[in-house]
Each structure stands twice: as C-alpha cells, then as structure tokens.
PDB file of C-alpha atoms in Angstrom:
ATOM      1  CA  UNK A 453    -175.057 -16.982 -78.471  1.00  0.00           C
ATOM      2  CA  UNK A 454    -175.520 -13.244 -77.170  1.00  0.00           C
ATOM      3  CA  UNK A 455    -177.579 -11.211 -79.227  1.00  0.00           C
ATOM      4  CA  UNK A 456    -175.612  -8.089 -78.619  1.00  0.00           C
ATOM      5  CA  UNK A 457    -172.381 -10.040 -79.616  1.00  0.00           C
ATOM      6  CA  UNK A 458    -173.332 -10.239 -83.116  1.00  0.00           C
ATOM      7  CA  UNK A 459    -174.709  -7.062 -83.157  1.00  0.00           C
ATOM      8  CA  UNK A 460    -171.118  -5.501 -82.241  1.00  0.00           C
ATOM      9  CA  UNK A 461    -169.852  -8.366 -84.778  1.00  0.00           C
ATOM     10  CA  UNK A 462    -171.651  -6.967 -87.807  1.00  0.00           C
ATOM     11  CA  UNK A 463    -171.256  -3.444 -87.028  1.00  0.00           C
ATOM     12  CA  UNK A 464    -167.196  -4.011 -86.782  1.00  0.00           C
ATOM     13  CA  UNK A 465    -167.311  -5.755 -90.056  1.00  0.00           C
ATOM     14  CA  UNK A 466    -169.087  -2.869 -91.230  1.00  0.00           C
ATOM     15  CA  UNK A 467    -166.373  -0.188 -90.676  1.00  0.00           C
ATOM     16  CA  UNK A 468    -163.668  -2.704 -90.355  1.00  0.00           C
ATOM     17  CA  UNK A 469    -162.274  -0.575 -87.554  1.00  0.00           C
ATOM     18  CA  UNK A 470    -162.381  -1.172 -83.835  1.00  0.00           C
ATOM     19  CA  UNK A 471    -162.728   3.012 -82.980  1.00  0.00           C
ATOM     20  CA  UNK A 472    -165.539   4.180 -85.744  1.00  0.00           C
ATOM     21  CA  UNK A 473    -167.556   0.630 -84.400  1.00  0.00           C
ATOM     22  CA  UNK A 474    -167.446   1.530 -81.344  1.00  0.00           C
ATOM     23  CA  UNK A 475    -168.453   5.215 -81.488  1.00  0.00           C
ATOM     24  CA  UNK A 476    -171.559   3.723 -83.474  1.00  0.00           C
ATOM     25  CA  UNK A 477    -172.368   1.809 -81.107  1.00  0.00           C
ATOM     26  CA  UNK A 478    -171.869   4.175 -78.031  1.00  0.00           C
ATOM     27  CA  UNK A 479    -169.325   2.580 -75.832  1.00  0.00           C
ATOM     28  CA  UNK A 480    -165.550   2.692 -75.703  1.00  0.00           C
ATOM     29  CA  UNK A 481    -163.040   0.031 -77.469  1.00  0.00           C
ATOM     30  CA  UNK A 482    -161.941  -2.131 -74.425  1.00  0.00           C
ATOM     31  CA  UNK A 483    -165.619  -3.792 -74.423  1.00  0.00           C
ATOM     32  CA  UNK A 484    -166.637  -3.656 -78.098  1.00  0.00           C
ATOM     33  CA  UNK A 485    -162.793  -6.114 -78.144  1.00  0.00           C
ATOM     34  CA  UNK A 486    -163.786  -8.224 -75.082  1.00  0.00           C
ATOM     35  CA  UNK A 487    -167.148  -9.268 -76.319  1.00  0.00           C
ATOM     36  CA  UNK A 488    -165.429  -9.870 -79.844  1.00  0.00           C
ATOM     37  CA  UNK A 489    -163.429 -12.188 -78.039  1.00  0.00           C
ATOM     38  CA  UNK A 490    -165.885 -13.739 -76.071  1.00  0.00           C
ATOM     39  CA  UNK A 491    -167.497 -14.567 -79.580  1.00  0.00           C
ATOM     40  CA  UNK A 492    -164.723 -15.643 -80.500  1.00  0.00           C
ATOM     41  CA  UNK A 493    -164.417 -18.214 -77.760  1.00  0.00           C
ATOM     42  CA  UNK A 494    -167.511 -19.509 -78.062  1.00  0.00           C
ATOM     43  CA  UNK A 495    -167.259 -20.044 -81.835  1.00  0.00           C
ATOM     44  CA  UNK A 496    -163.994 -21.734 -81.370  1.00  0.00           C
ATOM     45  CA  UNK A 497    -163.066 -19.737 -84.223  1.00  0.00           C
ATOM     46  CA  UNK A 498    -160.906 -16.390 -85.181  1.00  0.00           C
ATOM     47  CA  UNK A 499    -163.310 -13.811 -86.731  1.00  0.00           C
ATOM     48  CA  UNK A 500    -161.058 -10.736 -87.211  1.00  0.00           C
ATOM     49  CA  UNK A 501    -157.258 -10.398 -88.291  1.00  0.00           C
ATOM     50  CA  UNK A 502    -156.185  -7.278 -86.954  1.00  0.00           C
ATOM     51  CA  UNK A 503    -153.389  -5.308 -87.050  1.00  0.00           C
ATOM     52  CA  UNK A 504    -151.809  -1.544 -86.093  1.00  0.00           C
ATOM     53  CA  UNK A 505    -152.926  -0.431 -90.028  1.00  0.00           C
ATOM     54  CA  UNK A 506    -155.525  -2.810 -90.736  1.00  0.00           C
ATOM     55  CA  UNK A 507    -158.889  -4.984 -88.975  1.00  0.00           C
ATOM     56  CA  UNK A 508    -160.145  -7.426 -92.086  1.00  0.00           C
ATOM     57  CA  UNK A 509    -162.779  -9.945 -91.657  1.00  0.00           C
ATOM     58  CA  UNK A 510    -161.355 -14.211 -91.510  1.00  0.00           C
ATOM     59  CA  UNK A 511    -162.935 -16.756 -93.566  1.00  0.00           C
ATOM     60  CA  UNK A 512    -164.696 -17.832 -90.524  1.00  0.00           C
ATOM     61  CA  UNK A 513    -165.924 -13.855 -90.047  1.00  0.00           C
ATOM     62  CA  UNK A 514    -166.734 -13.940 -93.454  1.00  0.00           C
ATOM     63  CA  UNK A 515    -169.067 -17.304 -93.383  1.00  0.00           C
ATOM     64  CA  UNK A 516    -170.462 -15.657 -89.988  1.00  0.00           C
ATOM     65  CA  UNK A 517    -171.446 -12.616 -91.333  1.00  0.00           C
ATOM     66  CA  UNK A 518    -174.775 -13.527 -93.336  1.00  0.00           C
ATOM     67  CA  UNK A 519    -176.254 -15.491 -90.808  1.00  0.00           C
ATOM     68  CA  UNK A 520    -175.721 -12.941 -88.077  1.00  0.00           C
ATOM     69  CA  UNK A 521    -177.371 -10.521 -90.325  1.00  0.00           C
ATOM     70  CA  UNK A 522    -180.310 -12.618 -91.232  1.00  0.00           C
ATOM     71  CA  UNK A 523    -180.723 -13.477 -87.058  1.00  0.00           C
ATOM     72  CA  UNK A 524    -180.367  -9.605 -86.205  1.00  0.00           C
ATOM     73  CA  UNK A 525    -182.932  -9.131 -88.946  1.00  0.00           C
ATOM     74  CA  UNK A 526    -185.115 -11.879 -87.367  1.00  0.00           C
ATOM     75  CA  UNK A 527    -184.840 -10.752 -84.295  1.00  0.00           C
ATOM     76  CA  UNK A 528    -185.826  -7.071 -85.553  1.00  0.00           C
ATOM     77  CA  UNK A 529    -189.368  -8.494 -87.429  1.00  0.00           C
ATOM     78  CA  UNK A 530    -190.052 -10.516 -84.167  1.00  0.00           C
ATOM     79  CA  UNK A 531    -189.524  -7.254 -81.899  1.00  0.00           C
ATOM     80  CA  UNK A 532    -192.032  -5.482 -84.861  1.00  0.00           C
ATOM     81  CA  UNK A 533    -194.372  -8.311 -85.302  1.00  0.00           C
ATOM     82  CA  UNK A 534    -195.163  -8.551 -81.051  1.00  0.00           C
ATOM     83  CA  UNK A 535    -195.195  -4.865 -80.743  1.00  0.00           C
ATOM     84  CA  UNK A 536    -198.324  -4.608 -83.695  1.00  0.00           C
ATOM     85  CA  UNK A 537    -200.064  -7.341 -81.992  1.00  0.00           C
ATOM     86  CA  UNK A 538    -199.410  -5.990 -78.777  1.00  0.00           C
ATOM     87  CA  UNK A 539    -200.639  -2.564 -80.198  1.00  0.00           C
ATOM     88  CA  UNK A 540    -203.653  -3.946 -82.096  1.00  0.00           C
ATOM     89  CA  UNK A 541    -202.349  -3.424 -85.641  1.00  0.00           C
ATOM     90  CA  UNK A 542    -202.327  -6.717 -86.659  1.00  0.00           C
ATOM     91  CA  UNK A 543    -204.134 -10.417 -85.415  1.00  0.00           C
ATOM     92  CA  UNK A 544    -207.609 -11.326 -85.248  1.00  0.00           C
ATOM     93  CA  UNK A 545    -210.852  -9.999 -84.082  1.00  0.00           C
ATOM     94  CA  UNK A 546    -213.780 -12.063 -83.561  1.00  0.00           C
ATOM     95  CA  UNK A 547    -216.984 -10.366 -83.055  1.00  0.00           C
ATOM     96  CA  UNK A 548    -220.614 -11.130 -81.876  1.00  0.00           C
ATOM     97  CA  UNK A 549    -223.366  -8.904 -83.200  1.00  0.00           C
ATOM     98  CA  UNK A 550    -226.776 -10.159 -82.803  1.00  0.00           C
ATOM     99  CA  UNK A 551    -229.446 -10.390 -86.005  1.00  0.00           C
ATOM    100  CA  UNK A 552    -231.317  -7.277 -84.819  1.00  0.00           C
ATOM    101  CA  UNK A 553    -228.529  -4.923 -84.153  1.00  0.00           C
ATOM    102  CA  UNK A 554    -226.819  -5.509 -87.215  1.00  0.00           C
ATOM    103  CA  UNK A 555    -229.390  -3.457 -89.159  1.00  0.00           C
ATOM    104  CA  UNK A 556    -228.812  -0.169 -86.513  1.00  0.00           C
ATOM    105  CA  UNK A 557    -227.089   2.582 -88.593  1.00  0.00           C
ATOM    106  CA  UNK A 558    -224.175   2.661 -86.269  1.00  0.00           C
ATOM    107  CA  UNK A 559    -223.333  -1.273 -87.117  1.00  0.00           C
ATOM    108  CA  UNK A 560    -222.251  -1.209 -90.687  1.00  0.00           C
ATOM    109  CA  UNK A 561    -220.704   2.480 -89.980  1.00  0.00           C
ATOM    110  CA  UNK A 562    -218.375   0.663 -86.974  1.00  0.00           C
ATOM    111  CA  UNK A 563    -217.477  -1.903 -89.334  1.00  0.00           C
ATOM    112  CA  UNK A 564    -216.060  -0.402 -92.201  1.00  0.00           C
ATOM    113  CA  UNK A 565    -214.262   2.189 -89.729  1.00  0.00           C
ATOM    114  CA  UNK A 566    -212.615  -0.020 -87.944  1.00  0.00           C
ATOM    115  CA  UNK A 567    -211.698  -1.840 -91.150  1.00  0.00           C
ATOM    116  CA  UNK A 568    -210.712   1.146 -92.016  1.00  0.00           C
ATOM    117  CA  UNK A 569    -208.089   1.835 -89.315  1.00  0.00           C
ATOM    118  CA  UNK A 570    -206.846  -1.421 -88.878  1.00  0.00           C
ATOM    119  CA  UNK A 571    -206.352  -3.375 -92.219  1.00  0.00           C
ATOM    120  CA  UNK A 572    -203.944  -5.957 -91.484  1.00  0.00           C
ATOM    121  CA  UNK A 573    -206.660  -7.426 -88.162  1.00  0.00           C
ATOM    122  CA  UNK A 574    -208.391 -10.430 -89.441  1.00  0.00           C
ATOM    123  CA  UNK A 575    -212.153  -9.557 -88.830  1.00  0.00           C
ATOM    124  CA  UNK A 576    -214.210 -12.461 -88.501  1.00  0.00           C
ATOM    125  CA  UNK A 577    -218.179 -11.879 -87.577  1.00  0.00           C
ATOM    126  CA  UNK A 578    -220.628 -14.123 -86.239  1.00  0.00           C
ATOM    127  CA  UNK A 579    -224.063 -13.856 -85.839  1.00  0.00           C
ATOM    128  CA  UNK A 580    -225.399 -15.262 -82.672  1.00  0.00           C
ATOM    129  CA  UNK A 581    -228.146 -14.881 -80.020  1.00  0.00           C
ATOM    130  CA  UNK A 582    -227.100 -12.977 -77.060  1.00  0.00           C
ATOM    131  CA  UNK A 583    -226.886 -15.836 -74.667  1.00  0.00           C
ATOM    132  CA  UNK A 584    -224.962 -18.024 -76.915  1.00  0.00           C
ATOM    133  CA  UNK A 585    -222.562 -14.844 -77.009  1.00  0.00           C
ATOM    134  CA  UNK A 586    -221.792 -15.400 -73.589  1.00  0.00           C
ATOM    135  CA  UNK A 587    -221.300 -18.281 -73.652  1.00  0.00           C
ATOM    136  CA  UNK A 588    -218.542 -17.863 -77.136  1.00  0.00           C
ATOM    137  CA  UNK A 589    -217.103 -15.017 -75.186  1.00  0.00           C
ATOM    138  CA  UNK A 590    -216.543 -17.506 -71.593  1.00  0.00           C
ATOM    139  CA  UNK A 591    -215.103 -20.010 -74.141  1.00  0.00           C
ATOM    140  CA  UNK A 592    -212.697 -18.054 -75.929  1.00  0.00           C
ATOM    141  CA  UNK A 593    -214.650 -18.127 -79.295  1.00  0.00           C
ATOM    142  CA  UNK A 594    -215.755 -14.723 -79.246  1.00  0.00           C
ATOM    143  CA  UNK A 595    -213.483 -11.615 -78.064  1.00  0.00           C
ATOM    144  CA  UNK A 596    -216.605  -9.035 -78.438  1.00  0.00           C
ATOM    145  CA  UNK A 597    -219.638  -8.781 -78.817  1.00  0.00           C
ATOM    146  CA  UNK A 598    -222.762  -6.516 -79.533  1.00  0.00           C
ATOM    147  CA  UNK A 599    -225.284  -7.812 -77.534  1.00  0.00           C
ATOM    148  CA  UNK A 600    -228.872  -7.690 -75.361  1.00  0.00           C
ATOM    149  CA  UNK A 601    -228.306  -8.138 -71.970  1.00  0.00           C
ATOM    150  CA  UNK A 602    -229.913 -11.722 -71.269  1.00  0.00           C
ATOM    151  CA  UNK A 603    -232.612 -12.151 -68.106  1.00  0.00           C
ATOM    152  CA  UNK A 604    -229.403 -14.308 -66.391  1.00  0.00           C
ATOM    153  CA  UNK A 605    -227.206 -11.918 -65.951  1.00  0.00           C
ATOM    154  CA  UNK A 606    -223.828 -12.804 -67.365  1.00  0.00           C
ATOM    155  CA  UNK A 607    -220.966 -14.465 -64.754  1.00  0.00           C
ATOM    156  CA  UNK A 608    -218.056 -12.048 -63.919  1.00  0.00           C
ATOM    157  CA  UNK A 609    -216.002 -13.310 -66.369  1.00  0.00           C
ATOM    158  CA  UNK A 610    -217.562 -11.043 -68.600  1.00  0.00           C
ATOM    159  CA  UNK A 611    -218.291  -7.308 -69.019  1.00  0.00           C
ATOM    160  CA  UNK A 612    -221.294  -5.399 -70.314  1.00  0.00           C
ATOM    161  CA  UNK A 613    -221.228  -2.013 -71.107  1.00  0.00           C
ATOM    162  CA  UNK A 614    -224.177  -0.091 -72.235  1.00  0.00           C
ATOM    163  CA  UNK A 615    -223.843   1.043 -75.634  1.00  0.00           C
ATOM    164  CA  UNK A 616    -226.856   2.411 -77.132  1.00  0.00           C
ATOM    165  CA  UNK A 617    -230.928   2.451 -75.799  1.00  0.00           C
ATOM    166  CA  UNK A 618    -233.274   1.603 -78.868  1.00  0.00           C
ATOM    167  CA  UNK A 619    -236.509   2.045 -78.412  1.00  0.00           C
ATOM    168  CA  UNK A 620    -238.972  -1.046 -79.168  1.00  0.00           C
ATOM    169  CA  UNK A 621    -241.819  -0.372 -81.735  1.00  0.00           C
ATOM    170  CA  UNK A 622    -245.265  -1.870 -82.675  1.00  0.00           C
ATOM    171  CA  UNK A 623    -244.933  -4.072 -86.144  1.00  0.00           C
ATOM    172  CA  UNK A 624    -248.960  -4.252 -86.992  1.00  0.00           C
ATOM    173  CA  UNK A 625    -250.752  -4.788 -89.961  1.00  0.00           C
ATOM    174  CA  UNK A 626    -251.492  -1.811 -91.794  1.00  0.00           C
ATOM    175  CA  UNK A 627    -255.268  -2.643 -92.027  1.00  0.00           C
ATOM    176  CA  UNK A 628    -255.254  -3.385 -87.611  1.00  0.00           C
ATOM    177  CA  UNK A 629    -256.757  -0.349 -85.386  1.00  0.00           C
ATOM    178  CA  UNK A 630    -253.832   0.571 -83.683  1.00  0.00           C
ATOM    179  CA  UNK A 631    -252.085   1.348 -86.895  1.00  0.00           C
ATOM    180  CA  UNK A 632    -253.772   4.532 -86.996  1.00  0.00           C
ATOM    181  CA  UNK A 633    -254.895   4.968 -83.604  1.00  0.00           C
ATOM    182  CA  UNK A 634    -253.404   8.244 -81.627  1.00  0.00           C
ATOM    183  CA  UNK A 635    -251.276   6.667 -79.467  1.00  0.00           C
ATOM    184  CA  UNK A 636    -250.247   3.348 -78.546  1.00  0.00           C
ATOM    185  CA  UNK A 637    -249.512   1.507 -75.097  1.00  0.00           C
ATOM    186  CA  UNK A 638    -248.173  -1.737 -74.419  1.00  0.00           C
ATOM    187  CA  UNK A 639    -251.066  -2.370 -72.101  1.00  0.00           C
ATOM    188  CA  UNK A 640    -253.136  -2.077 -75.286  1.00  0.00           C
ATOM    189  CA  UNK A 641    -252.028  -5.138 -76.441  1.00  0.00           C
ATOM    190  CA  UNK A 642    -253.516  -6.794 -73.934  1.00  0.00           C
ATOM    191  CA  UNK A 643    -256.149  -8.390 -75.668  1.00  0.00           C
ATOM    192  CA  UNK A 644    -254.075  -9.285 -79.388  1.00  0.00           C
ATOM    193  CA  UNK A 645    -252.041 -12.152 -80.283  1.00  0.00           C
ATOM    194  CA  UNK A 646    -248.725 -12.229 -80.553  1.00  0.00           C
ATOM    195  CA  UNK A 647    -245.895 -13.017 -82.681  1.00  0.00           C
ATOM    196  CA  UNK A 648    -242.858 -13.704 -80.838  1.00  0.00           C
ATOM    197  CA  UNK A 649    -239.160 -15.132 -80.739  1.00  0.00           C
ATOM    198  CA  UNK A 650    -239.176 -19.114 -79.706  1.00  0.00           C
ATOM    199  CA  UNK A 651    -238.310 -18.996 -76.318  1.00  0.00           C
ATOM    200  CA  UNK A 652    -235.891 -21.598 -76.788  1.00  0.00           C
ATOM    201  CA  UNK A 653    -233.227 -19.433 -79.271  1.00  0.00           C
ATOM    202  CA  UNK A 654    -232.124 -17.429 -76.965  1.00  0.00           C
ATOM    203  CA  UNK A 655    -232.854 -14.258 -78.125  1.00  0.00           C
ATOM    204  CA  UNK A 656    -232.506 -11.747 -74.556  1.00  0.00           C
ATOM    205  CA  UNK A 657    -234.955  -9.033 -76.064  1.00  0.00           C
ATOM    206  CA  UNK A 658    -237.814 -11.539 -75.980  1.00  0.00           C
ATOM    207  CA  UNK A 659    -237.521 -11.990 -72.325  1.00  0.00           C
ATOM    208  CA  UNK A 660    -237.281  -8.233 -72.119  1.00  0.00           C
ATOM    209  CA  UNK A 661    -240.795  -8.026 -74.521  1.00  0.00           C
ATOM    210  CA  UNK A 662    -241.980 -11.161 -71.546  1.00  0.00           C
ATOM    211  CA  UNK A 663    -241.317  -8.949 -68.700  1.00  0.00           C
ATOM    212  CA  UNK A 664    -242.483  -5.824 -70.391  1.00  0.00           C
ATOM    213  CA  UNK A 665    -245.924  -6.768 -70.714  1.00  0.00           C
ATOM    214  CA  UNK A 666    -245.874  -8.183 -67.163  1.00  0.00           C
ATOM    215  CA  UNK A 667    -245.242  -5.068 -66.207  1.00  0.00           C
ATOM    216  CA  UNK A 668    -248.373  -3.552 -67.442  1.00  0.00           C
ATOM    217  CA  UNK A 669    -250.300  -6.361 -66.506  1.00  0.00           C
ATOM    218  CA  UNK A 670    -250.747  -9.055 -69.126  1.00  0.00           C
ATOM    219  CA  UNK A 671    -249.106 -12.362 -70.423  1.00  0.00           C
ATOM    220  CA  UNK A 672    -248.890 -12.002 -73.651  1.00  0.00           C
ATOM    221  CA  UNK A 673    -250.955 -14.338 -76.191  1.00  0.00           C
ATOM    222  CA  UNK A 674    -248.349 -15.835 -79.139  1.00  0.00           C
ATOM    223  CA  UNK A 675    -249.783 -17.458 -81.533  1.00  0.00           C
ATOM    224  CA  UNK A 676    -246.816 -17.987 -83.388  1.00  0.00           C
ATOM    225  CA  UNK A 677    -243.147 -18.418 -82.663  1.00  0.00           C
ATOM    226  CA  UNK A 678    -240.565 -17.769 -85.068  1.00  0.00           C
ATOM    227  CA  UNK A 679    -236.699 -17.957 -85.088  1.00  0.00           C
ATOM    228  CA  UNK A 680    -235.907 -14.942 -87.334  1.00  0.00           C
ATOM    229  CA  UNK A 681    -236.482 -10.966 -87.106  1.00  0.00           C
ATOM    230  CA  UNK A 682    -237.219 -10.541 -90.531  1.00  0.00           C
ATOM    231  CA  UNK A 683    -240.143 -13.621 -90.240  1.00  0.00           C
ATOM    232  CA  UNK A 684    -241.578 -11.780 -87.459  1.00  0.00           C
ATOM    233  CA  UNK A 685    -242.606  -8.496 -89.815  1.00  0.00           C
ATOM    234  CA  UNK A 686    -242.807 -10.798 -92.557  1.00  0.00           C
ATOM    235  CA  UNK A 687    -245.673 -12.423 -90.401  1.00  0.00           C
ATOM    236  CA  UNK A 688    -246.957  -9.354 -88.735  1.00  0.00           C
ATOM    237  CA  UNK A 689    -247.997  -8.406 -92.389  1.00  0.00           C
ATOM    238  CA  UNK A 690    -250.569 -10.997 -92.941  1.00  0.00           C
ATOM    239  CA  UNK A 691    -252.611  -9.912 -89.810  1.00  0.00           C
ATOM    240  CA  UNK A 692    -251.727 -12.819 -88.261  1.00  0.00           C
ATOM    241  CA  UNK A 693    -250.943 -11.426 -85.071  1.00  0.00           C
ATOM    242  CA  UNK A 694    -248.891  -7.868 -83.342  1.00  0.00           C
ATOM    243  CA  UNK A 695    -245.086  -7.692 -82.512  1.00  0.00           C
ATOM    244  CA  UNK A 696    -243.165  -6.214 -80.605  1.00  0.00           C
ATOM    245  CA  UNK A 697    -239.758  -5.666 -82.107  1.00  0.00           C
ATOM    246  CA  UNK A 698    -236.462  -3.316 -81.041  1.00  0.00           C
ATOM    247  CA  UNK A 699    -236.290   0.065 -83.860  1.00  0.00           C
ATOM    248  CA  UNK A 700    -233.895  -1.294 -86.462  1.00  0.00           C
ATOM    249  CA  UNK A 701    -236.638  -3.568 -87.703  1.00  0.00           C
ATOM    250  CA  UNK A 702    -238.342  -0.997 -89.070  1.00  0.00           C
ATOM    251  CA  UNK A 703    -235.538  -0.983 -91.657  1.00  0.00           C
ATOM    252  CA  UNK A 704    -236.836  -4.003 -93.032  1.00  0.00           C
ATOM    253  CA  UNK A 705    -239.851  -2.761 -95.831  1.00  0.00           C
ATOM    254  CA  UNK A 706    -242.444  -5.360 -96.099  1.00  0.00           C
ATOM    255  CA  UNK A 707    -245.416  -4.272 -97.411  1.00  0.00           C
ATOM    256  CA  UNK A 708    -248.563  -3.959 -95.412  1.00  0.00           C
ATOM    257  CA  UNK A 709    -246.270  -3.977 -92.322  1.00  0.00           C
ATOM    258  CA  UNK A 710    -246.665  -0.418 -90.067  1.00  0.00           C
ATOM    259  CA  UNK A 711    -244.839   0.720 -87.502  1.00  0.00           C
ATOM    260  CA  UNK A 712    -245.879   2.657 -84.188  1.00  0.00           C
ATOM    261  CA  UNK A 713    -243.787   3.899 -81.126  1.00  0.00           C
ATOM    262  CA  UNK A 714    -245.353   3.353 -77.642  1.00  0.00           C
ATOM    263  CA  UNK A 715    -246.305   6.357 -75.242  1.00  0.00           C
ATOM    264  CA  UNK A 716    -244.323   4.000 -72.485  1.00  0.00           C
ATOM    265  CA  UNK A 717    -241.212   5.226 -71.679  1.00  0.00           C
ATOM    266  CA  UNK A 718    -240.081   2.078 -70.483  1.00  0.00           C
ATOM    267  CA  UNK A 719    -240.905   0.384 -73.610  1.00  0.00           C
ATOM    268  CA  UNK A 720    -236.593   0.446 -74.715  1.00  0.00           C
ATOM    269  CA  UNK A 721    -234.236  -1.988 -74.922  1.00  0.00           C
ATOM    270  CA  UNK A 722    -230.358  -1.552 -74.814  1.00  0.00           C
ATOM    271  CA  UNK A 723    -227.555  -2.691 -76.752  1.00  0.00           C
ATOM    272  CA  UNK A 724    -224.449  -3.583 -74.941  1.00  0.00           C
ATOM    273  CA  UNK A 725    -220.916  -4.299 -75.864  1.00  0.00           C
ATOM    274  CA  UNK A 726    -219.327  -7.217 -74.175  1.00  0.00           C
ATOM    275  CA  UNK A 727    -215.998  -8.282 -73.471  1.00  0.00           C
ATOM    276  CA  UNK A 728    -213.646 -10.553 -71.118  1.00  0.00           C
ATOM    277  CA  UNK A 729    -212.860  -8.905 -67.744  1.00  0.00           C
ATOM    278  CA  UNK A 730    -209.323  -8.522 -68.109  1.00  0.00           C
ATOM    279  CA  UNK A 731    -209.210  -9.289 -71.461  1.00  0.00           C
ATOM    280  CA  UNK A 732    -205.163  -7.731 -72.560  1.00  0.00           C
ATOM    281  CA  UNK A 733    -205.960  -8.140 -76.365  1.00  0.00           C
ATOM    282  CA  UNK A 734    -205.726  -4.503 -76.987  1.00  0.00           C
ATOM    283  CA  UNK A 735    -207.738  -5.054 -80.466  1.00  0.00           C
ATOM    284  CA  UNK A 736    -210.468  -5.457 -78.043  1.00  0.00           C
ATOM    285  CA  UNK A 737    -210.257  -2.217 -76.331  1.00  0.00           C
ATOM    286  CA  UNK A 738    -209.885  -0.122 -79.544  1.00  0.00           C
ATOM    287  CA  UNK A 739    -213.385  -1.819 -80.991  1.00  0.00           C
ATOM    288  CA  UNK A 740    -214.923  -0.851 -78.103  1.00  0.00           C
ATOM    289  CA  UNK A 741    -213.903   2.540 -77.756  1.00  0.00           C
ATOM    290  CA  UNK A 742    -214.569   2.946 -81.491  1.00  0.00           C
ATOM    291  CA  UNK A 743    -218.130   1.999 -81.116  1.00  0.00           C
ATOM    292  CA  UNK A 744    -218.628   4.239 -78.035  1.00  0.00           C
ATOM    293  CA  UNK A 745    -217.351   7.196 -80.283  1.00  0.00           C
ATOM    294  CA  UNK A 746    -219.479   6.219 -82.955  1.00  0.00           C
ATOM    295  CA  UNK A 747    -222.501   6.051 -80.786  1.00  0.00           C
ATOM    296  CA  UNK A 748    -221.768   9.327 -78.672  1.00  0.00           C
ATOM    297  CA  UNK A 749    -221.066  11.350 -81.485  1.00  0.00           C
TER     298      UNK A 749
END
C-alpha cells in the first residue's frame, strides 16, 4: 500500500473536497483523483461517493480512515525516532573510564554535562583497565572510552586521541626524606622500594612508571603489588614502600600520605579518548567533542 496514497486519502476526507485537498497538498486534481483510484483498486473497495455538489466518505472510507491515520502517525514517530538516534538525542552510550581518571576534575564535570544535554541517552559506565578497554571497544562492548595508552599500541580498529597530559607525582610517607627534600627526581628512587600495579591487571600507566625509570637508569624494586589506586596510597602511608602514581591520586586524603612533583619533565602521563575508526554512532562524536571542550577550556 503507497504511503502517499493514504496520505492524499486522509487529507480528502479531511476537506471532503477534491480542489481544497489538493491545494493542501500542492498538486493539481487530475493526480490527487488517479491515486484515489488506484487506492481504490487495490482495496477492492469504493472509498468516496462523489458528486457535482457533494464528495462524502463510504462505509469502507469510513472503516479506512482510522487505520490510515494511526499508520501515517506511525510512520511520522518512526521518521522522529531514527532521526534522534541518528542525531544523538536518544540511545545508549557506553563508556570506559579507567579507576584513576575518574577522580580528574574534568571527569565528573563531563558527566553531568553531557547528562545534561542529552537526557533521553542511556549512559551506562564501566570501569575497566585500559587494555581491557580495547579490547570492549574491538568487541562492541564499549563505544568510548577514557583511557592510558597501553605499551601495545592499539590495532587500527581503534582511535586514540590525546585528551589531557597529567603529570605523575611521588606518594611517600610523610615521615620518608624525600617528603621534604627540595626537589625530587625519578632517578632518586633508585635505591627505594616500590609499590606498584600487578603487572598482570592491565593497568597501561604502570608500564609507563616501568619504562620511566628505565629511562633514568634503574629497575624499579616492588615490594608489593596491588590491584587498586586507592591501596597503593593507602600502602604508601605505612612506609612500606614509594609510588609513583598519575595527579588525581592526590585527591584521595590518607593520612600520613605526601605528595611531591618530580623536576623531570618527562615524568607525565596522558589521558586519551578512544573510539571505533569509523564509528557512525553520532552519540560518540558529541562525547568526544564535549570532553575536548571541557579540557581546552
């Protein structure tokens, strides 16, 4: 059945006359009747009496007419509904954020924004290591993510953009020498034990912390692994050992816990927002570009 025919169906039975129907509808009388009649021949049925003083609907126009309005209406919400999926305005977002990131200022501020501007997306958040964020994003179980950049770089199914550099910080005892000492390297480390992420959990920035201290020409001693930020400075405040930690850590007040930026310039980490190449969900692209306001501004 053609759309457009019961379009030009309910408008006639509208104005019940074949001239005012068809100068609502733009087009001349000679079509507006032939598709009528088409209609008509494909219902099998007369849907119009019409004479030289009068057009009135038939019982069969009149048992059409409800349905045609409920499909044009149907029609109309499934034209609406693509178009604010298509747009963004509505569906689902699924987004990565890693344990560490979530406690950067700009993290809760994104989230309630975008929140904000679209209400009727389905947000859904999980907390992941960075690597197992790839790996939800190449699987579809992810559409973005806030993320380290892991030592394997990710395949090109994915894209990493650079989001924000944090710089990584000291987390010492308060009682330990370098707490107060003038100013801290990460070659002055050399010598302390560490408290570090299990190498196992994936977490990228402790590969980045590895390769730091490489760089300045030490492996560093852990003592103790641990699977959460928060036990890291929780740990760092018995003396048990030094960490190395990205900024937003220091967020976390635990007693007896200090502290200290390094002199090294290259002692940073960066937070990256990550995505499908290609990816057409345009709820995607407005996250991102949100964040990269939030971030530049």
């Amino acid at each position: 059945m053609n759309i457009r025919h019961l379009e030009y169906f309910v408008i006639l039975s509208d104005e019940l006359h074949f001239r005012r129907a068809a100068e609502r509808l733009g087009m001349t009388q000679a079509p507006l009747s032939l598709a009528i009649q088409s209609l008509e021949n494909e219902l099998g049925a007369k849907l119009f009496y019409r004479t030289k003083r009068a057009t009135t609907l038939t019982e069969a126009g009149v048992a059409l007419l409800d349905d045609a309005r409920a499909i044009l209406s149907r029609m109309e919400h499934a034209k609406e509904a693509v178009w604010q999926t298509v747009s963004g305005e509505v569906g689902r977002l699924r987004v990565g954020f890693t344990n560490a990131s979530s406690l950067l200022p700009f993290f809760p501020h994104l989230i309630r924004k975008y929140r904000a501007l679209r209400p009727k997306v389905s947000m859904v958040l999980r907390e992941l290591p960075s690597s197992l964020q790839i790996e939800a994003l190449e699987q579809r179980e992810l559409d973005v993510s806030l993320l380290r950049l892991p030592s394997n770089a990710p395949i090109s199914s994915v894209v990493c953009t650079p989001l924000l550099e944090e710089p990584l910080l000291l987390a010492v005892h308060a009682g330990h020498p370098l707490a107060t000492a003038t100013s801290v390297s990460v070659a002055d480390l050399c010598d302390e034990s560490f408290i570090a992420y299990a190498q196992r959990a994936g977490i990228a920035v402790s590969d980045q912390i590895l390769a730091l201290c490489a760089k300045h020409g030490f492996v560093p001693n852990v003592v103790q692994e641990v699977q959460q930020a928060s036990t890291m400075v929780g740990l760092a405040s018995t003396g048990l050992g030094v960490a190395i930690v990205p900024s937003a850590l220091a967020t976390i007040a635990i007693p007896g816990v200090v502290f200290r930026r390094f002199s090294d310039l290259d002692a940073t980490t960066t937070i990256y927002i990550a995505h499908r190449f290609g990816d057409a969900n345009s709820r995607v692209g407005q996250f991102a570009d949100l964040a990269m306001n939030i971030v530049s501004g």
